[in-house]
Coordinates of C-alpha atoms in Angstrom, one line a residue:
Chain A
M20 CA 97.2 112.3 112.8
T21 CA 97.9 109.2 110.7
E22 CA 95.7 108.6 107.7
T23 CA 95.6 105.1 106.4
R24 CA 93.8 103.9 103.2
T25 CA 93.6 100.2 102.6
I26 CA 92.6 98.9 99.2
K27 CA 92.2 95.2 98.7
T28 CA 90.6 92.7 96.3
D29 CA 90.2 89.3 97.9
L30 CA 89.7 87.4 94.7
L31 CA 91.2 88.8 91.6
A32 CA 88.9 88.4 88.6
R33 CA 90.2 87.6 85.1
V34 CA 93.5 86.1 86.0
E35 CA 94.2 82.4 85.7
G36 CA 94.1 80.9 89.2
E37 CA 93.5 82.3 92.6
G38 CA 95.1 85.4 94.0
A39 CA 94.4 88.6 95.8
M40 CA 95.7 92.2 96.0
F41 CA 96.6 94.2 99.1
L42 CA 97.6 97.8 99.1
R43 CA 98.1 100.2 102.0
I44 CA 98.7 103.9 101.8
R45 CA 99.8 105.7 105.0
D46 CA 100.1 109.5 105.3
G47 CA 99.9 109.9 101.5
R48 CA 102.6 107.4 100.8
V49 CA 102.5 103.9 99.5
D50 CA 103.2 101.7 102.6
D51 CA 102.6 98.1 101.5
V52 CA 101.9 96.4 98.2
R53 CA 101.3 92.7 97.9
L54 CA 100.1 90.4 95.1
R55 CA 98.9 87.6 97.3
I56 CA 98.9 84.2 95.7
Y57 CA 97.0 81.7 97.9
E58 CA 96.3 79.0 95.5
P59 CA 97.7 75.8 97.0
P60 CA 101.1 74.7 95.8
R61 CA 100.9 71.7 93.4
F62 CA 104.2 69.8 93.9
F63 CA 104.8 68.9 90.2
E64 CA 108.5 68.7 90.6
A65 CA 108.1 66.1 93.4
F66 CA 105.7 64.1 91.1
L67 CA 108.4 63.8 88.5
R68 CA 111.1 62.3 90.7
G69 CA 111.4 58.6 90.1
R70 CA 109.5 58.8 86.8
G71 CA 110.9 57.9 83.4
Y72 CA 112.5 60.6 81.2
R73 CA 109.7 60.4 78.6
E74 CA 107.0 61.3 81.1
P75 CA 107.6 65.0 81.9
V76 CA 106.3 65.9 78.4
D77 CA 102.8 64.7 79.4
I78 CA 102.9 65.3 83.1
T79 CA 104.1 69.0 83.0
A80 CA 101.5 69.8 80.3
R81 CA 99.0 69.4 83.1
I82 CA 100.4 72.4 84.9
C83 CA 98.4 74.6 82.7
G84 CA 95.3 74.3 80.5
I85 CA 96.1 77.5 78.6
C86 CA 99.8 76.9 77.8
P87 CA 100.6 73.2 77.9
I88 CA 102.8 73.4 74.8
A89 CA 105.2 75.7 76.6
Y90 CA 105.7 73.0 79.3
Q91 CA 106.0 70.2 76.7
M92 CA 108.5 72.1 74.6
S93 CA 110.7 73.2 77.5
A94 CA 110.6 69.6 78.9
C95 CA 111.7 68.2 75.5
A96 CA 114.5 70.8 75.2
A97 CA 115.8 70.0 78.7
I98 CA 115.7 66.2 78.4
E99 CA 117.2 66.2 74.9
D100 CA 120.0 68.4 76.3
A101 CA 120.5 65.9 79.2
C102 CA 120.7 63.0 76.6
G103 CA 123.0 65.0 74.2
V104 CA 120.5 64.9 71.3
E105 CA 119.7 67.7 68.9
V106 CA 116.5 67.3 66.8
P107 CA 116.7 68.0 63.1
A108 CA 115.4 71.3 61.6
A109 CA 112.2 69.7 60.3
I110 CA 111.2 68.7 63.8
R111 CA 112.2 72.1 65.2
D112 CA 110.0 73.8 62.6
L113 CA 107.0 71.5 63.5
R114 CA 107.6 72.4 67.2
R115 CA 107.6 76.1 66.3
L116 CA 104.4 75.6 64.3
I117 CA 102.5 74.0 67.2
Y118 CA 103.9 76.7 69.5
C119 CA 102.4 79.4 67.2
G120 CA 99.1 77.8 67.8
E121 CA 99.5 78.2 71.6
W122 CA 100.5 81.8 71.3
I123 CA 97.5 82.5 69.1
E124 CA 94.9 80.8 71.4
S125 CA 96.4 82.0 74.7
H126 CA 97.0 85.6 73.6
A127 CA 93.5 85.8 72.0
L128 CA 91.9 84.6 75.3
H129 CA 93.8 87.3 77.2
V130 CA 93.4 90.2 74.7
F131 CA 89.7 89.7 74.1
M132 CA 88.2 88.0 77.2
L133 CA 90.4 89.2 80.0
H134 CA 92.2 92.5 79.1
A135 CA 89.9 94.3 76.6
P136 CA 87.0 94.6 79.1
D137 CA 89.4 96.5 81.4
I138 CA 90.3 99.0 78.8
L139 CA 86.8 99.4 77.4
G140 CA 85.4 99.9 80.9
Y141 CA 83.5 96.7 81.5
D142 CA 83.5 94.4 84.5
S143 CA 83.6 91.3 82.3
A144 CA 83.8 90.0 78.8
I145 CA 80.1 89.1 79.0
E146 CA 79.1 92.7 79.6
M147 CA 81.5 93.8 76.9
A148 CA 80.0 91.3 74.5
R149 CA 76.5 92.9 74.8
D150 CA 77.9 96.1 73.4
H151 CA 80.8 94.8 71.3
R152 CA 79.6 91.5 69.9
G153 CA 81.8 91.8 66.8
V154 CA 85.0 92.2 69.0
V155 CA 84.2 89.1 70.9
E156 CA 83.4 87.1 67.7
Q157 CA 86.7 88.3 66.3
G158 CA 88.5 87.0 69.4
L159 CA 86.8 83.6 69.2
Q160 CA 87.6 83.2 65.5
I161 CA 91.3 84.0 66.1
K162 CA 91.4 81.7 69.1
K163 CA 89.8 78.9 67.1
A164 CA 92.5 79.1 64.4
G165 CA 95.2 78.7 67.1
N166 CA 93.3 75.7 68.6
A167 CA 93.0 74.1 65.2
L168 CA 96.7 74.2 64.7
I169 CA 97.3 72.6 68.1
R170 CA 94.7 69.9 67.4
V171 CA 96.1 69.0 64.0
I172 CA 99.7 68.7 65.2
G173 CA 99.1 67.8 68.8
G174 CA 96.3 65.4 68.5
R175 CA 93.9 67.5 70.6
E176 CA 93.6 71.1 71.7
I177 CA 94.3 71.0 75.4
H178 CA 97.1 68.8 76.8
P179 CA 98.2 67.5 73.4
V180 CA 99.1 63.8 73.2
N181 CA 101.3 63.7 70.1
V182 CA 104.4 65.4 71.5
R183 CA 107.3 63.3 72.7
V184 CA 110.9 63.5 73.6
G185 CA 112.7 63.6 70.2
G186 CA 109.8 65.0 68.2
F187 CA 106.3 63.8 67.6
Y188 CA 104.6 60.3 67.6
R189 CA 103.2 61.2 64.2
A190 CA 104.0 64.0 61.8
P191 CA 101.0 65.7 60.1
R192 CA 100.5 65.1 56.4
P193 CA 101.1 68.2 54.3
R194 CA 97.5 68.2 53.2
E195 CA 96.3 68.2 56.9
L196 CA 98.2 71.4 57.4
R197 CA 97.3 73.0 54.1
A198 CA 93.6 72.4 55.1
L199 CA 94.2 75.0 57.8
V200 CA 95.5 77.7 55.5
E201 CA 92.2 79.4 54.7
E202 CA 91.2 79.6 58.4
L203 CA 94.7 80.9 59.4
E204 CA 94.6 83.6 56.6
R205 CA 91.2 84.8 57.7
A206 CA 92.5 84.9 61.3
R207 CA 95.5 86.9 60.1
E208 CA 93.3 89.5 58.6
L209 CA 91.3 89.7 61.9
A210 CA 94.6 89.9 63.8
L211 CA 95.6 92.9 61.7
E212 CA 92.3 94.5 62.6
T213 CA 93.0 93.6 66.3
V214 CA 96.3 95.5 66.3
R215 CA 94.6 98.5 64.8
L216 CA 91.8 98.2 67.4
T217 CA 94.0 97.8 70.5
G218 CA 96.5 100.4 69.2
G219 CA 93.7 102.9 69.5
F220 CA 92.8 102.1 73.1
E221 CA 93.3 104.9 75.6
V222 CA 95.5 103.8 78.5
P223 CA 97.1 105.5 81.4
D224 CA 100.5 107.0 80.9
F225 CA 102.9 104.8 82.9
E226 CA 106.4 103.7 81.9
P227 CA 108.1 101.8 84.7
E228 CA 111.8 100.8 84.3
H229 CA 112.1 97.0 84.3
E230 CA 115.0 94.9 83.2
F231 CA 113.5 93.0 80.3
V232 CA 114.5 89.4 80.0
A233 CA 113.7 87.3 76.9
L234 CA 115.1 84.6 74.6
S235 CA 116.9 85.7 71.5
M236 CA 117.3 83.6 68.3
P237 CA 119.7 84.6 65.5
D238 CA 117.3 85.4 62.7
T239 CA 113.8 85.1 64.1
Y240 CA 111.4 86.1 66.8
P241 CA 112.0 83.7 69.8
L242 CA 109.7 80.9 70.6
E243 CA 111.3 77.5 71.0
G244 CA 114.9 78.2 72.2
G245 CA 117.9 80.5 71.8
R246 CA 120.0 82.4 74.3
L247 CA 118.6 84.4 77.2
I248 CA 119.4 88.1 76.9
S249 CA 118.3 91.2 78.8
T250 CA 118.4 95.0 78.7
G251 CA 120.8 94.7 81.6
G252 CA 123.4 92.9 79.5
L253 CA 122.6 89.3 80.3
D254 CA 123.6 86.8 77.6
I255 CA 123.5 83.2 78.8
A256 CA 122.8 79.5 77.8
P257 CA 120.1 77.4 79.5
G258 CA 122.6 75.6 81.7
E259 CA 123.8 79.0 83.2
Y260 CA 120.3 80.0 84.4
E261 CA 120.8 79.2 88.0
Q262 CA 124.1 81.1 88.2
H263 CA 122.1 84.3 87.4
F264 CA 118.7 83.7 88.9
V265 CA 117.4 82.6 92.3
E266 CA 113.9 81.7 93.5
Q267 CA 112.8 82.9 96.9
H268 CA 109.9 82.4 99.2
V269 CA 107.9 85.4 100.3
P270 CA 105.4 85.1 103.1
H271 CA 102.4 86.4 101.2
S272 CA 102.6 84.1 98.2
T273 CA 102.5 80.3 97.6
A274 CA 104.4 80.9 94.4
L275 CA 108.2 81.4 94.5
H276 CA 109.5 84.9 93.5
S277 CA 112.3 84.7 91.0
Q278 CA 115.1 87.3 91.0
L279 CA 118.2 88.1 89.2
R280 CA 121.0 87.4 91.7
E281 CA 122.7 90.7 90.9
R282 CA 119.9 93.1 90.1
G283 CA 116.7 91.8 91.7
A284 CA 113.3 92.0 89.9
Y285 CA 113.0 91.7 86.2
L286 CA 110.2 91.3 83.6
C287 CA 109.7 88.5 81.1
G288 CA 106.8 88.1 78.6
P289 CA 105.5 90.1 75.6
L290 CA 106.9 93.5 76.6
A291 CA 110.4 92.0 77.2
R292 CA 110.3 89.8 74.0
Y293 CA 109.2 92.7 71.9
A294 CA 111.7 95.2 73.3
L295 CA 114.6 92.7 72.7
N296 CA 113.4 91.3 69.4
S297 CA 111.0 93.7 67.6
E298 CA 113.3 94.0 64.6
K299 CA 113.0 90.2 64.0
L300 CA 109.2 90.3 63.6
S301 CA 107.9 89.6 60.1
P302 CA 107.5 92.7 57.9
L303 CA 103.7 92.5 58.3
A304 CA 103.8 92.4 62.1
R305 CA 106.5 95.1 62.2
E306 CA 104.5 97.4 60.0
A307 CA 101.3 96.8 62.0
A308 CA 103.2 97.6 65.2
A309 CA 104.6 100.8 63.8
D310 CA 101.1 101.9 62.5
A311 CA 99.7 101.2 66.0
G312 CA 102.2 103.6 67.5
L313 CA 104.5 101.0 69.0
G314 CA 108.2 102.1 68.8
P315 CA 110.9 99.4 68.9
V316 CA 110.4 99.3 72.7
C317 CA 107.1 99.6 74.6
R318 CA 107.5 100.1 78.4
N319 CA 103.9 100.9 79.3
P320 CA 102.4 97.6 80.6
F321 CA 98.9 99.0 79.9
R322 CA 99.9 98.8 76.2
S323 CA 100.9 95.1 76.5
I324 CA 97.5 94.4 74.9
V325 CA 98.9 96.0 71.7
V326 CA 102.1 93.9 71.9
R327 CA 100.1 90.7 72.4
S328 CA 98.0 91.6 69.4
V329 CA 101.2 92.1 67.3
E330 CA 102.4 88.7 68.6
I331 CA 99.1 87.1 67.5
L332 CA 99.6 88.6 64.1
Y333 CA 103.2 87.4 64.0
A334 CA 102.3 83.9 65.1
L335 CA 99.7 83.6 62.4
D336 CA 102.1 85.0 59.8
E337 CA 104.8 82.6 60.9
A338 CA 102.4 79.6 61.0
L339 CA 101.5 80.3 57.4
R340 CA 105.1 80.6 56.4
L341 CA 106.0 77.3 58.1
I342 CA 103.0 75.5 56.5
A343 CA 104.0 76.8 53.1
A344 CA 107.5 75.4 53.5
Y345 CA 106.4 72.1 55.2
E346 CA 107.5 68.8 54.0
E347 CA 106.8 65.7 56.0
P348 CA 110.0 64.8 57.9
D349 CA 111.6 61.4 57.1
A350 CA 110.8 60.3 60.7
P351 CA 108.4 62.1 63.1
H352 CA 111.0 61.8 65.9
V353 CA 114.6 61.0 66.5
D354 CA 115.8 58.4 68.9
V355 CA 116.8 59.8 72.3
P356 CA 118.6 57.1 74.2
P357 CA 118.9 57.9 78.0
R358 CA 122.2 58.7 79.7
A359 CA 123.2 59.9 83.1
G360 CA 123.4 63.7 83.3
T361 CA 121.7 67.0 83.8
G362 CA 120.0 69.0 81.0
C363 CA 118.4 72.4 80.8
G364 CA 116.0 73.9 78.3
W365 CA 113.8 76.9 77.8
T366 CA 111.2 78.4 75.5
E367 CA 109.0 81.5 75.3
A368 CA 105.6 80.7 76.8
P369 CA 102.9 83.2 75.9
R370 CA 103.5 84.8 79.3
G371 CA 107.3 84.6 79.1
L372 CA 110.3 82.4 79.8
C373 CA 109.6 78.8 80.9
W374 CA 112.8 77.1 82.1
H375 CA 113.2 73.3 83.0
R376 CA 116.1 71.3 84.4
Y377 CA 116.2 67.5 84.7
E378 CA 118.8 65.3 86.3
L379 CA 118.7 61.7 85.0
D380 CA 120.4 58.5 85.9
E381 CA 121.8 56.2 83.3
D382 CA 118.4 54.4 82.5
G383 CA 116.6 57.8 82.2
T384 CA 115.0 57.8 85.7
I385 CA 114.5 61.4 86.9
L386 CA 116.5 62.1 90.0
A387 CA 115.6 65.8 90.2
A388 CA 113.4 68.3 88.3
K389 CA 113.1 72.0 88.4
I390 CA 110.6 74.2 86.6
V391 CA 110.5 78.0 86.6
P392 CA 107.3 79.3 84.9
P393 CA 106.8 82.9 83.7
T394 CA 104.4 84.1 86.4
S395 CA 106.7 83.4 89.3
Q396 CA 109.4 85.4 87.5
N397 CA 107.1 88.4 87.1
Q398 CA 105.6 88.6 90.5
A399 CA 108.2 91.1 91.9
S400 CA 107.9 93.3 88.8
I401 CA 104.1 93.2 89.0
E402 CA 104.3 94.4 92.6
A403 CA 106.8 97.1 91.5
D404 CA 104.2 98.2 88.9
L405 CA 101.5 98.4 91.5
R406 CA 103.8 100.4 93.8
G407 CA 104.8 102.8 91.0
F408 CA 101.4 103.2 89.6
L409 CA 99.8 103.8 93.0
A410 CA 102.4 106.4 94.0
G411 CA 101.6 108.4 90.9
N412 CA 97.8 108.2 91.3
L413 CA 97.1 108.6 95.0
E414 CA 94.7 111.4 94.3
L415 CA 92.2 109.0 92.7
E416 CA 89.3 107.7 94.9
N417 CA 89.5 104.1 96.2
D418 CA 87.2 102.4 93.7
R419 CA 88.9 103.9 90.7
L420 CA 92.3 103.1 92.2
R421 CA 91.3 99.5 92.9
H422 CA 90.1 99.0 89.3
L423 CA 93.3 100.5 87.8
C424 CA 95.6 98.5 90.2
E425 CA 93.7 95.3 89.4
Q426 CA 94.3 96.2 85.7
A427 CA 98.0 96.8 86.5
I428 CA 98.1 93.1 87.5
R429 CA 96.1 91.8 84.6
N430 CA 98.4 93.7 82.2
H431 CA 100.9 90.9 82.8
D432 CA 98.4 88.0 82.2
P433 CA 99.5 86.3 85.4
C434 CA 98.9 82.6 85.4
I435 CA 98.7 81.7 89.1
S436 CA 97.9 78.0 88.3
C437 CA 101.3 77.9 86.7
A438 CA 103.1 79.9 89.3
T439 CA 102.0 77.7 92.2
H440 CA 103.1 74.5 90.6
F441 CA 105.7 74.0 93.4
L442 CA 106.6 75.3 96.8
T443 CA 108.9 73.7 99.4
L444 CA 106.7 73.2 102.4
E445 CA 108.3 74.4 105.6
V446 CA 106.7 73.6 108.9
E447 CA 107.7 75.4 112.1
R448 CA 107.1 73.5 115.3
F449 CA 107.5 75.0 118.8
Chain B
M6 CA 80.9 62.6 72.5
R7 CA 83.8 65.0 73.0
A8 CA 86.1 65.5 76.0
H9 CA 86.9 69.2 76.4
E10 CA 89.6 70.0 78.9
G11 CA 91.2 73.2 80.2
E12 CA 89.6 76.5 79.5
P13 CA 85.9 76.2 78.4
V14 CA 85.6 79.2 75.9
G15 CA 86.3 76.7 73.1
L16 CA 83.0 75.0 73.8
I17 CA 81.3 77.9 72.0
E18 CA 83.0 76.7 68.8
E19 CA 82.5 73.0 69.6
W20 CA 78.8 73.3 69.9
T21 CA 78.2 75.4 66.8
G22 CA 75.8 73.6 64.5
A23 CA 74.8 71.0 67.1
R24 CA 71.1 70.4 67.5
E25 CA 71.4 69.5 71.2
V26 CA 74.3 69.8 73.6
I27 CA 74.8 68.1 76.9
V28 CA 77.7 69.2 79.1
V29 CA 78.9 67.1 82.0
D30 CA 81.2 68.7 84.4
A31 CA 82.4 68.4 88.0
V32 CA 81.2 71.1 90.4
S33 CA 82.1 72.3 93.8
S34 CA 79.2 74.3 95.3
G35 CA 79.1 73.0 98.9
A36 CA 76.3 70.5 98.2
P37 CA 76.8 66.9 99.5
P38 CA 79.3 65.0 97.3
G39 CA 77.7 63.1 94.5
T40 CA 74.8 65.5 94.2
I41 CA 73.7 65.8 90.6
H42 CA 72.7 69.3 89.5
R43 CA 70.6 69.2 86.3
L44 CA 70.6 72.7 84.8
D45 CA 68.8 74.2 81.8
P46 CA 70.8 77.4 81.1
L47 CA 68.4 78.4 78.4
A48 CA 65.7 78.8 81.0
E49 CA 67.9 80.5 83.6
P50 CA 71.5 81.5 84.2
I51 CA 73.8 79.0 86.1
P52 CA 73.4 79.8 89.8
A53 CA 76.3 81.7 91.3
A54 CA 77.2 78.9 93.7
L55 CA 77.9 76.6 90.8
S56 CA 80.0 79.1 88.8
Q57 CA 83.0 79.2 91.1
G58 CA 84.5 75.9 90.2
S59 CA 87.1 76.7 87.6
T60 CA 90.7 77.7 88.4
H61 CA 90.8 79.3 85.0
A62 CA 89.8 82.9 84.4
F63 CA 86.8 81.9 82.3
G64 CA 84.6 79.1 83.7
L65 CA 81.7 77.1 82.2
A66 CA 79.1 79.5 83.6
E67 CA 81.0 82.5 82.1
T68 CA 81.2 80.7 78.8
I69 CA 77.5 80.0 78.8
E70 CA 76.7 83.7 79.6
L71 CA 79.2 84.9 76.9
A72 CA 77.5 82.6 74.4
R73 CA 74.1 84.0 75.5
A74 CA 75.4 87.6 75.0
I75 CA 76.6 86.9 71.4
D76 CA 73.6 84.7 70.6
R77 CA 75.7 81.5 70.2
L78 CA 73.9 79.2 72.6
P79 CA 72.7 75.9 71.1
R80 CA 69.0 75.5 70.8
R81 CA 68.9 72.8 73.5
L82 CA 71.5 72.7 76.2
T83 CA 71.6 70.7 79.5
V84 CA 74.4 70.9 82.0
Y85 CA 74.9 68.0 84.4
G86 CA 77.1 69.1 87.3
I87 CA 78.3 66.4 89.5
E88 CA 79.3 67.6 93.0
G89 CA 82.9 66.4 93.6
E90 CA 84.5 65.4 96.9
R91 CA 88.2 64.9 96.5
F92 CA 89.9 67.7 94.5
A93 CA 93.5 66.9 95.5
A94 CA 95.8 65.9 92.7
G95 CA 96.0 62.1 92.1
R96 CA 92.9 61.2 94.1
E97 CA 90.4 58.8 92.7
L98 CA 86.7 59.3 92.7
S99 CA 85.0 58.9 96.1
P100 CA 82.3 56.2 96.2
A101 CA 79.5 58.8 96.4
V102 CA 80.9 60.6 93.3
A103 CA 81.5 57.4 91.4
A104 CA 77.9 56.4 92.0
A105 CA 76.7 59.7 90.7
V106 CA 78.8 59.4 87.6
E107 CA 77.3 56.0 87.0
A108 CA 73.8 57.4 87.5
V109 CA 74.4 60.3 85.0
E110 CA 75.8 57.8 82.5
H111 CA 72.7 55.6 82.9
E112 CA 70.5 58.6 82.5
L113 CA 72.3 59.8 79.4
R114 CA 72.2 56.4 77.8
G115 CA 68.5 56.3 78.3
R116 CA 68.0 59.8 77.1
L117 CA 70.2 59.2 73.9
G118 CA 68.6 55.9 73.1
N119 CA 71.5 53.8 74.6
P120 CA 74.1 54.5 71.9
A121 CA 76.4 51.8 73.4
G122 CA 74.0 48.9 73.2
G123 CA 71.1 50.0 71.1
G124 CA 72.7 49.8 67.7
R125 CA 72.2 53.4 66.8
E126 CA 74.8 54.9 64.5
A127 CA 75.4 58.0 66.5
P128 CA 73.7 60.0 69.3
D129 CA 71.8 63.1 68.2
A130 CA 73.6 65.2 70.8
D131 CA 77.1 66.4 71.2
C132 CA 78.2 65.5 74.6
G133 CA 81.0 67.7 75.9
A134 CA 82.7 66.7 79.2
Q135 CA 84.7 69.6 80.5
S136 CA 86.9 69.6 83.5

């Protein structure tokens, strides 16, 4: 007799956007695993065609209300590459500083509001807040410090208006940044406490083998550029991305699945960044990670909350370093005259690699655009996690299994709104 | 008045210290387009039908409940939810929704002492529009 168990969640809670989970177990074996993404595709790449080359910075920021800086920075990098312009170090540093703000606010939202309730055994942050008010307050304070950084440099907290191709419309005055120091220092103390807190969380024992893919910069933890490396030996420049990666449609998702052409699924995001770059963290972040029991590589996705906490601490430490060294640049931006050509750029969004490519004509009109956000890259690995975790825990009863499998998805902080920014629509007619 | 976009958890910090807060947001509850929902979250939680409108993990209703749980609600809070009609990207307001927006604007001007035309220095309330 065939015994079939079906576990499904029609609307996943505590992920950004709309998705569902479907798991089928037949005769004691995992039969089918799907992270279903049904949020409608959003066609951003098509919006960009025919627009001017200065516009993607503001248009692509609208892909996500949590990580707009990632889109702005990747768009700038790709368009400047197409135009053959490199921005000076002072502007790069300012970009890194605003990006720190985004890591802080995005990671704080996930760690405290979306992920911690899973691990502490609550259905929501609201329920958790009734018993752990201090933890929630701590999260809000850290997040506020990140938002303040984005507001001061970006002009406002969400979808900042001060970022442009070539740099910024206006560079902040040193005193405007120094005014943030006290709040950032306080947040750094709280972030240190957060690493201790999340480091003590009890999580399932689960160490899947993923190929980790992340940017690498020579002397520092990667945010705003670098080469793309992996635990499988990848080492490429932005323009080589499409030689190594391919995006595919799968029937159960409105988001494209990205794969390594040669080796299939891979994982980007905090676990990958940390595994490939942990020795480049600041001494404070490195020490906190070691005290929390993280080795140089963490493979357990249930412990990604610890890695995110370490990255919050690092981003605060790095922001304070950049502010201490800040001098107002001679000009807030450099001139970027248009030229015909194709350019590629990438940065590390909080959830992982965000790659853009633009093809421009000689007056800067966009002929083609392509954007690969982190969540579409991680879908296949999230499904692999579900499959692996399920196979090792089939003895659990359905409700417990459903909860842990939902958590296996939330471990990766998927942003479905980002992932569904584009899909080619294919219509079959008979 | 402040426009607050994206995820709404930041509203908790925005309204800290405010004497009165009025939040205006678009909603999608199934009511006829242009319906104006006037809610007093201090008296009762946001109805479930009105709490499904955010594509982000944490919506306005969750933010209000979180603030309630950690005792960070303002002393006076009103939520105006305007029922939307066209949620596709790039679509302008439908006539019914545009009329409702105007009606809410008129009501708020009256309630706040007509800050645009009455010569007051500033409204007493912080008005956050969140989408």
